[in-house]
């Protein structure tokens, strides 16, 4: 974790120092360095967001704002938040989100975080021709959100462990893919607080589907 925090800081520092010393060949190189600084900055902000949620979680201080919210709005907000990244080059991102999903008792922003974490993973753990879907449905008194990808998949032996804090199937791949093993544990913590379920089905080499099921009944938390 220390490494995850220090690396982006160190690269930003080197890039900024280089620019301050006037060590560049042309204006284009200045732009390139600034773009790298901006990318590292974005990466660091995402990491810090996850760390903050995680530490609040540890101290049991994560207060959820449970309200009656539309499941359609949760899914659409998450899709919009992820769309910029997911519509880059060789990624096909499709959604199926009906207009009239039921209202559920939920913390809107926390549930958006769950879906954004799943979409982010779908992107990170897929190869060159990415196909990512977000489907939302309602049936049997429950709302179901499913995020699927055609990525590397998850070996059987790891399926239960991936929801644990800091667990990563492949540390070297994960490191390249920018992560520290907290995204899914945060997602599970939030879904549990909603009395819901998060499950995964995966075929190694073919892809994975993460499903979040939340109860619709009026007495839900
Ligand atoms: P991180 O992505 O930061 O490593 P997560 O808690 O989000 O942490 O995920 C834990 C691990 O589960 C990842 O390191 C990866 O090995 C595996 N994983 C999560 N989502 C997917 C996915 N969509 N496809 C393949 N592997 C995944």
Tab-separated table of C-alpha atoms and ligand atoms in Angstrom:
chain	number	residue	atom	x	y	z
A	1	UNK	CA	0.000	0.000	0.000
A	2	UNK	CA	2.829	2.382	0.876
A	3	UNK	CA	4.316	1.572	-2.506
A	4	UNK	CA	0.985	2.337	-4.231
A	5	UNK	CA	0.950	5.783	-2.624
A	6	UNK	CA	4.612	6.601	-3.047
A	7	UNK	CA	5.008	5.679	-6.692
A	8	UNK	CA	2.623	8.281	-8.137
A	9	UNK	CA	4.032	10.945	-5.786
A	10	UNK	CA	7.605	10.150	-6.813
A	11	UNK	CA	6.803	10.237	-10.527
A	12	UNK	CA	4.938	13.539	-10.212
A	13	UNK	CA	7.868	15.023	-8.347
A	14	UNK	CA	10.428	13.947	-10.945
A	15	UNK	CA	8.258	15.252	-13.777
A	16	UNK	CA	7.655	18.622	-12.096
A	17	UNK	CA	11.338	19.035	-11.123
A	18	UNK	CA	12.387	18.273	-14.683
A	19	UNK	CA	10.053	20.965	-15.987
A	20	UNK	CA	11.191	23.500	-13.343
A	21	UNK	CA	14.832	22.925	-14.295
A	22	UNK	CA	13.905	23.704	-17.891
A	23	UNK	CA	14.992	20.229	-18.912
A	24	UNK	CA	12.829	19.748	-21.975
A	25	UNK	CA	13.369	19.844	-25.706
A	26	UNK	CA	10.175	21.463	-26.981
A	27	UNK	CA	6.685	22.606	-25.965
A	28	UNK	CA	5.269	19.227	-26.972
A	29	UNK	CA	7.421	17.517	-24.373
A	30	UNK	CA	6.139	19.946	-21.735
A	31	UNK	CA	2.562	18.955	-22.640
A	32	UNK	CA	3.458	15.250	-22.461
A	33	UNK	CA	4.990	15.633	-19.000
A	34	UNK	CA	1.972	17.610	-17.776
A	35	UNK	CA	-0.373	14.917	-19.107
A	36	UNK	CA	1.586	12.307	-17.151
A	37	UNK	CA	1.364	14.440	-13.997
A	38	UNK	CA	-2.382	14.773	-14.518
A	39	UNK	CA	-2.808	10.999	-14.989
A	40	UNK	CA	-0.789	10.197	-11.868
A	41	UNK	CA	-2.796	12.788	-9.964
A	42	UNK	CA	-6.075	11.152	-11.034
A	43	UNK	CA	-4.764	7.726	-10.013
A	44	UNK	CA	-3.711	9.023	-6.606
A	45	UNK	CA	-7.093	10.684	-6.020
A	46	UNK	CA	-8.923	7.404	-6.770
A	47	UNK	CA	-6.631	5.511	-4.406
A	48	UNK	CA	-7.110	8.044	-1.630
A	49	UNK	CA	-10.920	7.941	-2.055
A	50	UNK	CA	-10.837	4.187	-1.567
A	51	UNK	CA	-8.492	4.442	1.426
A	52	UNK	CA	-10.763	6.982	3.112
A	53	UNK	CA	-13.857	4.817	2.638
A	54	UNK	CA	-11.844	1.857	3.881
A	55	UNK	CA	-10.675	3.590	7.052
A	56	UNK	CA	-14.193	4.841	7.800
A	57	UNK	CA	-15.332	1.264	7.297
A	58	UNK	CA	-12.695	0.019	9.763
A	59	UNK	CA	-13.852	2.478	12.409
A	60	UNK	CA	-17.488	1.597	11.719
A	61	UNK	CA	-18.103	5.221	10.958
A	62	UNK	CA	-19.545	4.774	7.495
A	63	UNK	CA	-22.962	6.287	8.020
A	64	UNK	CA	-25.275	5.421	5.180
A	65	UNK	CA	-27.998	7.825	4.136
A	66	UNK	CA	-30.833	5.401	3.479
A	67	UNK	CA	-33.566	7.009	1.403
A	68	UNK	CA	-36.202	5.904	-1.092
A	69	UNK	CA	-34.310	6.109	-4.348
A	70	UNK	CA	-34.892	4.919	-7.875
A	71	UNK	CA	-32.843	1.885	-8.897
A	72	UNK	CA	-32.887	3.307	-12.443
A	73	UNK	CA	-31.144	6.449	-11.228
A	74	UNK	CA	-28.437	4.473	-9.386
A	75	UNK	CA	-27.607	2.427	-12.493
A	76	UNK	CA	-27.708	5.433	-14.861
A	77	UNK	CA	-25.535	7.610	-12.596
A	78	UNK	CA	-22.925	4.828	-12.360
A	79	UNK	CA	-22.981	4.285	-16.143
A	80	UNK	CA	-22.451	8.003	-16.753
A	81	UNK	CA	-19.619	8.206	-14.210
A	82	UNK	CA	-17.809	5.301	-15.853
A	83	UNK	CA	-18.608	6.175	-19.466
A	84	UNK	CA	-15.642	8.471	-20.187
A	85	UNK	CA	-13.167	5.744	-19.336
A	86	UNK	CA	-15.239	2.904	-20.792
A	87	UNK	CA	-15.775	4.504	-24.167
A	88	UNK	CA	-12.072	4.764	-24.931
A	89	UNK	CA	-10.770	3.129	-28.113
A	90	UNK	CA	-11.221	-0.615	-28.052
A	91	UNK	CA	-13.867	-0.885	-25.358
A	92	UNK	CA	-17.542	-1.520	-26.132
A	93	UNK	CA	-19.735	-0.466	-23.254
A	94	UNK	CA	-23.439	-1.298	-23.345
A	95	UNK	CA	-26.176	-0.800	-20.810
A	96	UNK	CA	-29.691	-2.096	-20.403
A	97	UNK	CA	-31.415	-0.018	-17.760
A	98	UNK	CA	-35.248	0.092	-17.873
A	99	UNK	CA	-36.922	3.453	-17.120
A	100	UNK	CA	-39.232	2.082	-14.487
A	101	UNK	CA	-37.226	0.005	-12.039
A	102	UNK	CA	-38.752	0.006	-8.537
A	103	UNK	CA	-37.793	2.421	-5.782
A	104	UNK	CA	-35.493	0.896	-3.190
A	105	UNK	CA	-34.316	1.916	0.263
A	106	UNK	CA	-30.657	2.722	-0.320
A	107	UNK	CA	-27.791	5.168	-0.032
A	108	UNK	CA	-27.720	6.419	-3.614
A	109	UNK	CA	-24.056	7.528	-3.707
A	110	UNK	CA	-22.782	4.426	-1.921
A	111	UNK	CA	-24.594	2.160	-4.398
A	112	UNK	CA	-23.153	4.188	-7.288
A	113	UNK	CA	-19.679	3.584	-5.787
A	114	UNK	CA	-20.369	-0.178	-5.788
A	115	UNK	CA	-21.285	-0.211	-9.487
A	116	UNK	CA	-18.436	2.137	-10.472
A	117	UNK	CA	-15.930	-0.131	-8.665
A	118	UNK	CA	-17.326	-3.151	-10.571
A	119	UNK	CA	-17.209	-1.312	-13.907
A	120	UNK	CA	-13.672	-0.121	-13.173
A	121	UNK	CA	-12.593	-3.721	-12.506
A	122	UNK	CA	-14.338	-4.968	-15.663
A	123	UNK	CA	-12.180	-2.485	-17.597
A	124	UNK	CA	-8.930	-3.189	-15.716
A	125	UNK	CA	-9.146	-6.978	-16.023
A	126	UNK	CA	-10.089	-7.185	-19.702
A	127	UNK	CA	-7.765	-7.460	-22.667
A	128	UNK	CA	-7.560	-5.530	-25.900
A	129	UNK	CA	-11.095	-5.921	-27.244
A	130	UNK	CA	-13.167	-5.124	-24.177
A	131	UNK	CA	-16.912	-5.763	-24.002
A	132	UNK	CA	-18.533	-4.528	-20.843
A	133	UNK	CA	-22.230	-4.555	-19.934
A	134	UNK	CA	-24.295	-3.091	-17.137
A	135	UNK	CA	-27.768	-4.634	-16.933
A	136	UNK	CA	-30.422	-3.769	-14.395
A	137	UNK	CA	-33.575	-5.835	-13.875
A	138	UNK	CA	-36.244	-6.337	-11.271
A	139	UNK	CA	-37.855	-9.642	-10.362
A	140	UNK	CA	-39.187	-11.541	-7.350
A	141	UNK	CA	-39.173	-8.525	-5.040
A	142	UNK	CA	-35.562	-7.668	-5.796
A	143	UNK	CA	-33.529	-5.385	-8.019
A	144	UNK	CA	-30.556	-6.908	-9.746
A	145	UNK	CA	-27.543	-5.086	-11.212
A	146	UNK	CA	-25.144	-7.172	-13.297
A	147	UNK	CA	-21.731	-6.045	-14.561
A	148	UNK	CA	-20.148	-8.389	-17.058
A	149	UNK	CA	-16.916	-8.398	-19.011
A	150	UNK	CA	-15.067	-10.610	-21.485
A	151	UNK	CA	-11.813	-10.345	-19.544
A	152	UNK	CA	-9.241	-12.600	-17.928
A	153	UNK	CA	-11.748	-14.228	-15.581
A	154	UNK	CA	-11.119	-15.509	-12.066
A	155	UNK	CA	-9.836	-18.986	-11.168
A	156	UNK	CA	-12.281	-21.134	-9.141
A	157	UNK	CA	-10.019	-21.254	-6.098
A	158	UNK	CA	-10.013	-17.442	-5.890
A	159	UNK	CA	-13.760	-16.810	-6.283
A	160	UNK	CA	-14.443	-16.652	-2.537
A	161	UNK	CA	-11.265	-14.774	-1.648
A	162	UNK	CA	-11.604	-11.788	-3.972
A	163	UNK	CA	-14.004	-10.044	-1.572
A	164	UNK	CA	-11.373	-10.051	1.195
A	165	UNK	CA	-9.409	-6.937	1.946
A	166	UNK	CA	-6.153	-6.616	0.004
A	167	UNK	CA	-6.613	-9.953	-1.812
A	168	UNK	CA	-5.478	-9.897	-5.438
A	169	UNK	CA	-5.433	-12.913	-7.750
A	170	UNK	CA	-2.345	-11.817	-9.590
A	171	UNK	CA	-0.312	-9.212	-7.847
A	172	UNK	CA	1.847	-8.376	-10.828
A	173	UNK	CA	-1.125	-7.971	-13.169
A	174	UNK	CA	-3.046	-6.023	-10.545
A	175	UNK	CA	-0.108	-3.760	-9.976
A	176	UNK	CA	0.064	-2.961	-13.649
A	177	UNK	CA	-3.693	-2.514	-13.607
A	178	UNK	CA	-3.477	-0.020	-10.711
A	179	UNK	CA	-5.156	-1.371	-7.629
A	180	UNK	CA	-4.580	-2.375	-4.060
A	181	UNK	CA	-7.237	-5.007	-3.436
A	182	UNK	CA	-9.818	-2.847	-1.675
A	183	UNK	CA	-12.475	-2.200	-4.349
A	184	UNK	CA	-14.448	-5.425	-3.904
A	185	UNK	CA	-14.232	-5.456	-0.103
A	186	UNK	CA	-15.677	-1.934	-0.104
A	187	UNK	CA	-18.413	-3.030	-2.541
A	188	UNK	CA	-19.301	-6.006	-0.328
A	189	UNK	CA	-19.349	-3.879	2.822
A	190	UNK	CA	-21.808	-1.448	1.204
A	191	UNK	CA	-24.032	-4.196	-0.242
A	192	UNK	CA	-24.131	-6.001	3.136
A	193	UNK	CA	-25.240	-2.770	4.817
A	194	UNK	CA	-28.165	-2.756	2.355
A	195	UNK	CA	-29.080	-6.355	3.266
A	196	UNK	CA	-28.240	-7.308	-0.286
A	197	UNK	CA	-25.991	-9.885	-1.935
A	198	UNK	CA	-22.993	-9.634	-4.218
A	199	UNK	CA	-21.994	-12.718	-6.188
A	200	UNK	CA	-19.664	-13.565	-9.037
A	201	UNK	CA	-19.612	-16.076	-11.840
A	202	UNK	CA	-16.540	-16.409	-13.968
A	203	UNK	CA	-14.916	-18.506	-16.658
A	204	UNK	CA	-11.136	-18.083	-16.687
A	205	UNK	CA	-10.035	-16.687	-20.023
A	206	UNK	CA	-13.592	-15.778	-21.032
A	207	UNK	CA	-14.917	-13.242	-18.556
A	208	UNK	CA	-16.784	-12.531	-15.359
A	209	UNK	CA	-20.196	-11.350	-14.215
A	210	UNK	CA	-20.689	-9.647	-10.860
A	211	UNK	CA	-24.303	-9.485	-9.661
A	212	UNK	CA	-25.655	-7.228	-6.928
A	213	UNK	CA	-29.131	-8.075	-5.629
A	214	UNK	CA	-31.032	-5.672	-3.374
A	215	UNK	CA	-34.412	-6.239	-1.706
A	216	UNK	CA	-37.300	-4.022	-2.819
A	217	UNK	CA	-39.690	-4.573	0.111
A	218	UNK	CA	-40.794	-1.482	1.996
A	219	UNK	CA	-39.309	-2.739	5.282
A	220	UNK	CA	-35.815	-2.951	3.869
A	221	UNK	CA	-33.218	-1.123	6.018
B	1	LIG	P1	-8.001	-4.351	-7.080
B	1	LIG	O1	-8.701	-4.310	-8.402
B	1	LIG	O2	-7.640	-3.017	-6.574
B	1	LIG	O3	-6.847	-5.320	-7.072
B	1	LIG	P2	-10.482	-5.450	-5.963
B	1	LIG	O4	-10.849	-5.667	-4.521
B	1	LIG	O5	-11.364	-4.550	-6.736
B	1	LIG	O6	-8.982	-4.927	-5.949
B	1	LIG	O7	-10.405	-6.855	-6.676
B	1	LIG	C1	-9.689	-7.930	-6.061
B	1	LIG	C2	-9.134	-8.878	-7.114
B	1	LIG	O8	-10.192	-9.590	-7.755
B	1	LIG	C3	-8.379	-8.177	-8.233
B	1	LIG	O9	-7.026	-7.928	-7.879
B	1	LIG	C4	-8.503	-9.188	-9.368
B	1	LIG	O10	-7.525	-10.197	-9.215
B	1	LIG	C5	-9.863	-9.826	-9.125
B	1	LIG	N1	-10.926	-9.222	-9.971
B	1	LIG	C6	-11.830	-8.273	-9.598
B	1	LIG	N2	-12.677	-7.984	-10.613
B	1	LIG	C7	-12.312	-8.759	-11.647
B	1	LIG	C8	-12.800	-8.947	-12.984
B	1	LIG	N3	-13.851	-8.255	-13.462
B	1	LIG	N4	-12.173	-9.851	-13.777
B	1	LIG	C9	-11.115	-10.575	-13.302
B	1	LIG	N5	-10.611	-10.451	-12.062
B	1	LIG	C10	-11.190	-9.562	-11.233
